[in-house]
Short mmCIF file of C-alpha atoms in Angstrom, two decimals:
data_model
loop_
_atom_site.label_atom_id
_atom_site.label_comp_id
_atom_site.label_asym_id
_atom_site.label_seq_id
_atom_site.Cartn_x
_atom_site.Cartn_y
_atom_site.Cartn_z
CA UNK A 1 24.16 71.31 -87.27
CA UNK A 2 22.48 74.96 -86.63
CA UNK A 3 18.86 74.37 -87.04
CA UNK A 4 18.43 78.31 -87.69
CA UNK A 5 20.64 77.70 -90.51
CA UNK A 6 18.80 75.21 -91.95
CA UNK A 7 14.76 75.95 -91.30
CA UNK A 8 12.67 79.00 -91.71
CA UNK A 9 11.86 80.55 -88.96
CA UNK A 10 8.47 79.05 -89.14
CA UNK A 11 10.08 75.26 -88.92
CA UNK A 12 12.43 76.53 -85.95
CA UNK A 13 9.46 77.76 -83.95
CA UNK A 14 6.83 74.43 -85.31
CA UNK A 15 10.11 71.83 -84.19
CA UNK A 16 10.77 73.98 -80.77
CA UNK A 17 7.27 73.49 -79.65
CA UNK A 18 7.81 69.81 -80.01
CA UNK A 19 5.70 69.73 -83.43
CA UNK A 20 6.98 65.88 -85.10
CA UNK A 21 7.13 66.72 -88.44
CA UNK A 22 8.84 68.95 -90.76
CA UNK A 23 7.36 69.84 -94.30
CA UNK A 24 9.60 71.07 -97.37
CA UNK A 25 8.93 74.47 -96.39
CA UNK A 26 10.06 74.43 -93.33
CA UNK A 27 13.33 74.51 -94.66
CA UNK A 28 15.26 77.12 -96.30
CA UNK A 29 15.89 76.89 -100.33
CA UNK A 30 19.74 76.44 -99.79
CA UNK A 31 19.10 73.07 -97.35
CA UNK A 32 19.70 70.05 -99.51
CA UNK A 33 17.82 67.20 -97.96
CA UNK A 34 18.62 63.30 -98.28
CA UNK A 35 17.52 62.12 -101.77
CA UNK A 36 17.27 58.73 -99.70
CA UNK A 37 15.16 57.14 -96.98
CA UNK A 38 17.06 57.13 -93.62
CA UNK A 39 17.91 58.75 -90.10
CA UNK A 40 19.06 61.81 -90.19
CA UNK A 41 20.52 64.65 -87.47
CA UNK A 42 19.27 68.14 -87.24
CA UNK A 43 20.11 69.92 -84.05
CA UNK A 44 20.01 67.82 -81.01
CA UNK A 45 17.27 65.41 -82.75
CA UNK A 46 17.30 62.66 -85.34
CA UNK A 47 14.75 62.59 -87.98
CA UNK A 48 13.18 59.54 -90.03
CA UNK A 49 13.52 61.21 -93.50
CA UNK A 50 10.97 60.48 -96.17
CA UNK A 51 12.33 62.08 -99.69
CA UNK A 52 9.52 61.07 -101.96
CA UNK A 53 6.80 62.44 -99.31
CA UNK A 54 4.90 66.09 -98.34
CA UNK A 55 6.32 65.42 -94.80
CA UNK A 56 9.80 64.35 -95.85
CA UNK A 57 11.75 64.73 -91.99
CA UNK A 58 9.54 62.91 -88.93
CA UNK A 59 11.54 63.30 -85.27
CA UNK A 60 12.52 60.04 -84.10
CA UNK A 61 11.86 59.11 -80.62
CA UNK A 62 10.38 61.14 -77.56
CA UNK A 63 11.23 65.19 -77.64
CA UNK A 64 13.33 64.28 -74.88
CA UNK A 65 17.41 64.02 -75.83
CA UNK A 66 18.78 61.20 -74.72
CA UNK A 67 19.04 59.65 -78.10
CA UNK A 68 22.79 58.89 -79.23
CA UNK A 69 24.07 62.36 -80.15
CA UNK A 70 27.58 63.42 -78.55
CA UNK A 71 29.41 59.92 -78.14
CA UNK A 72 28.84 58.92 -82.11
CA UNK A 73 29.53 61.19 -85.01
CA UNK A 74 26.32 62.56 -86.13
CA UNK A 75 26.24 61.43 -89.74
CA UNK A 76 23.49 60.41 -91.77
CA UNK A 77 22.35 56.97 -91.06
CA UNK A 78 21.32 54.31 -94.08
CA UNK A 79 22.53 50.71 -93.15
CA UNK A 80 20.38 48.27 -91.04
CA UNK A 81 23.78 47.67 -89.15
CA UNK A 82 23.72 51.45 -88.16
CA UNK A 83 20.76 51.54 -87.17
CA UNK A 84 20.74 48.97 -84.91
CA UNK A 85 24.08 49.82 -83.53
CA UNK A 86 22.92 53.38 -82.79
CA UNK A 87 18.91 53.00 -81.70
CA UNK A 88 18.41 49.83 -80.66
CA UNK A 89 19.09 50.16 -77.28
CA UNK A 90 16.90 53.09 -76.47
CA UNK A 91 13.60 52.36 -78.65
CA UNK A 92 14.50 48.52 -76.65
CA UNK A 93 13.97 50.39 -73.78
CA UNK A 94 10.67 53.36 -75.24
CA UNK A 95 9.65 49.88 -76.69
CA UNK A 96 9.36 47.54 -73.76
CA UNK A 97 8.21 50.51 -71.68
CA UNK A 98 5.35 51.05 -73.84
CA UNK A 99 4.25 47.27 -73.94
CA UNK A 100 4.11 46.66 -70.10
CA UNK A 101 2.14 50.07 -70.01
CA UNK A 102 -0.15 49.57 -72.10
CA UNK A 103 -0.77 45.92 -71.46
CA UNK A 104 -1.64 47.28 -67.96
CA UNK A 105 -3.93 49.61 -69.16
CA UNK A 106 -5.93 47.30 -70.83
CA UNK A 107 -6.38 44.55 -67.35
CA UNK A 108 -4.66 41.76 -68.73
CA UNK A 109 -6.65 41.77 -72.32
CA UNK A 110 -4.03 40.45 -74.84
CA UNK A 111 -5.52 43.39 -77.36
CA UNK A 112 -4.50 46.84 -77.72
CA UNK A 113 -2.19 49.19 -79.61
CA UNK A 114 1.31 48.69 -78.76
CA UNK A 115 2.82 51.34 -80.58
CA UNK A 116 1.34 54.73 -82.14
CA UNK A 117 3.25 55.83 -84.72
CA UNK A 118 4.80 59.29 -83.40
CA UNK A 119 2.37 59.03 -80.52
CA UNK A 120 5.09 56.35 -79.33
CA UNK A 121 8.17 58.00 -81.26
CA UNK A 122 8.28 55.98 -84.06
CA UNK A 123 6.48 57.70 -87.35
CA UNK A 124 5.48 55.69 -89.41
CA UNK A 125 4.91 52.19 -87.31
CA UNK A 126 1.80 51.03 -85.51
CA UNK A 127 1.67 47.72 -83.80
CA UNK A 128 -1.12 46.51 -82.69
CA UNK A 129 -1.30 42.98 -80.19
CA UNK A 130 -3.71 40.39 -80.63
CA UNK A 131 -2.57 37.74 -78.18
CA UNK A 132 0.54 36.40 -79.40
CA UNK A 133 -0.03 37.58 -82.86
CA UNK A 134 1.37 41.08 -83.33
CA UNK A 135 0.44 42.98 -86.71
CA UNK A 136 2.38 45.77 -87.55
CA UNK A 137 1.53 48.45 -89.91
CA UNK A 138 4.51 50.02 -91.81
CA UNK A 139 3.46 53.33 -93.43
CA UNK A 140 6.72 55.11 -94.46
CA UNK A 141 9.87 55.03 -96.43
CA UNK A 142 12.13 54.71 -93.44
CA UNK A 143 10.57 52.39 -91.51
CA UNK A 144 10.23 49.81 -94.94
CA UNK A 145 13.92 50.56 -95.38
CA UNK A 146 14.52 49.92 -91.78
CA UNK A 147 12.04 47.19 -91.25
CA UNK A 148 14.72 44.35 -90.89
CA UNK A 149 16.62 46.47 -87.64
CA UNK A 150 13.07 47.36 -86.26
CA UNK A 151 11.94 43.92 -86.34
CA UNK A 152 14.34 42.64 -83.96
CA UNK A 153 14.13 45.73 -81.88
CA UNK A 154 10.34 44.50 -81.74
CA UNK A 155 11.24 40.86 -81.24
CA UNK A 156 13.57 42.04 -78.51
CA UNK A 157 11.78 44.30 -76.90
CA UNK A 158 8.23 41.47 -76.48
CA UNK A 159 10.80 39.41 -74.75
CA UNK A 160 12.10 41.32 -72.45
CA UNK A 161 8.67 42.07 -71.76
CA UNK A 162 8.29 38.04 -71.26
CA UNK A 163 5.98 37.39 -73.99
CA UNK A 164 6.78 34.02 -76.33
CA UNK A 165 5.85 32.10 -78.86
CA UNK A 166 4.58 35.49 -81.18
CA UNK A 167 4.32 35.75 -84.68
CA UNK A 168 4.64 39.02 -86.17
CA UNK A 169 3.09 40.06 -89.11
CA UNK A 170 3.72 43.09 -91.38
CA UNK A 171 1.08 44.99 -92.99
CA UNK A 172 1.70 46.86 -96.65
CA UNK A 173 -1.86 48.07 -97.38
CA UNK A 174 -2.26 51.75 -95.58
CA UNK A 175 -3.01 53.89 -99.04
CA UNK A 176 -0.67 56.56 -97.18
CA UNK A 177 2.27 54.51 -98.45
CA UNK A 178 1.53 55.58 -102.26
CA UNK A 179 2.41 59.44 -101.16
CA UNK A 180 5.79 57.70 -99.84
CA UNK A 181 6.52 55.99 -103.30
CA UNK A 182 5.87 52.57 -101.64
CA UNK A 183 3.51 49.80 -103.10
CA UNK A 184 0.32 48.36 -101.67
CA UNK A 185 0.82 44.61 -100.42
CA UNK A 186 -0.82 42.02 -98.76
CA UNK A 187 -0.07 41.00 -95.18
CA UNK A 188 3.01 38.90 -94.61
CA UNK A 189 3.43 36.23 -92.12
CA UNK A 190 7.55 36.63 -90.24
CA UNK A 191 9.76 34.37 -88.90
CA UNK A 192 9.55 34.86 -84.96
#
């Protein structure tokens, strides 16, 4: 897909800079957007799309291209199956990269913030570790329709990086989510 085609110029120039987000205006009148959370392809990137939300498109994964793009058809993405079929080999990789970085950073102290939201290409998710107990915060429509793919691509991506016996728990409560159409929850304890 032509992204000139699709944004103003404003939201080709704020996405060619490497800006994350796209608002509703940066896209022109005739651009029908998802009315659905899921991953979607503009251009060479793919975009965690939020329908209900001011910021309804967040790029997925690192400005660099190296995301699934020419080998798969480039369709919209909205099944668990999909999504793990397409991504979870790369954010395995972003994700495991990220841990044993960051766990370095920190000199062996099991605390710190595994994953930034699109700080670490994933809008929307933080992760924070706290020993063996890993919280995660999940603060848009895509990533709570998505949860059940990125929660192995978690799972998978702490062992590689040789951690065991972790519980992961997923937060509901970031106010944020009520701009997304999501509810407020309690924590919830997951099956490792």
């Amino acid at each position: 897909m032509n992204l000139k085609q699709v944004l103003t110029l404003n939201g080709f120039t704020q996405l060619t800079k490497g800006h994350p987000w796209l608002r509703t205006f940066h896209f022109k009148k005739s651009c029908a957007l998802p009315k659905v959370p899921c991953v979607y392809p503009l251009g060479e990137h793919w975009f965690l799309v939020s329908p209900q939300s001011l910021i309804p498109c967040r790029r997925l994964g690192p400005l660099q291209a190296y995301w699934p793009d020419n080998s798969h058809a480039r369709e919209m993405i909205v099944t668990n199956e999909d999504f793990l079929y397409r991504f979870s080999s790369p954010l395995i990789d972003i994700f495991t990269r990220c841990y044993e970085t960051k766990k370095k950073l920190v000199s062996g102290d099991g605390c710190f913030r595994w994953l930034f939201s699109e700080n670490d290409g994933i809008p929307g998710l933080i992760v924070d570790c706290i020993g063996t107990d890993i919280m995660a915060q999940i603060g848009t429509a895509p990533i709570e329709y998505f949860w059940p793919a990125l929660q192995q691509i978690l799972k998978a991506s702490l062992e590689n990086s040789g951690l065991e016996n972790f519980v992961i728990h997923a937060s509901r409560d970031m106010p944020s989510r009520t701009q997304e159409g999501l509810e407020i929850s309690h924590l919830e304890l997951e099956e490792k």
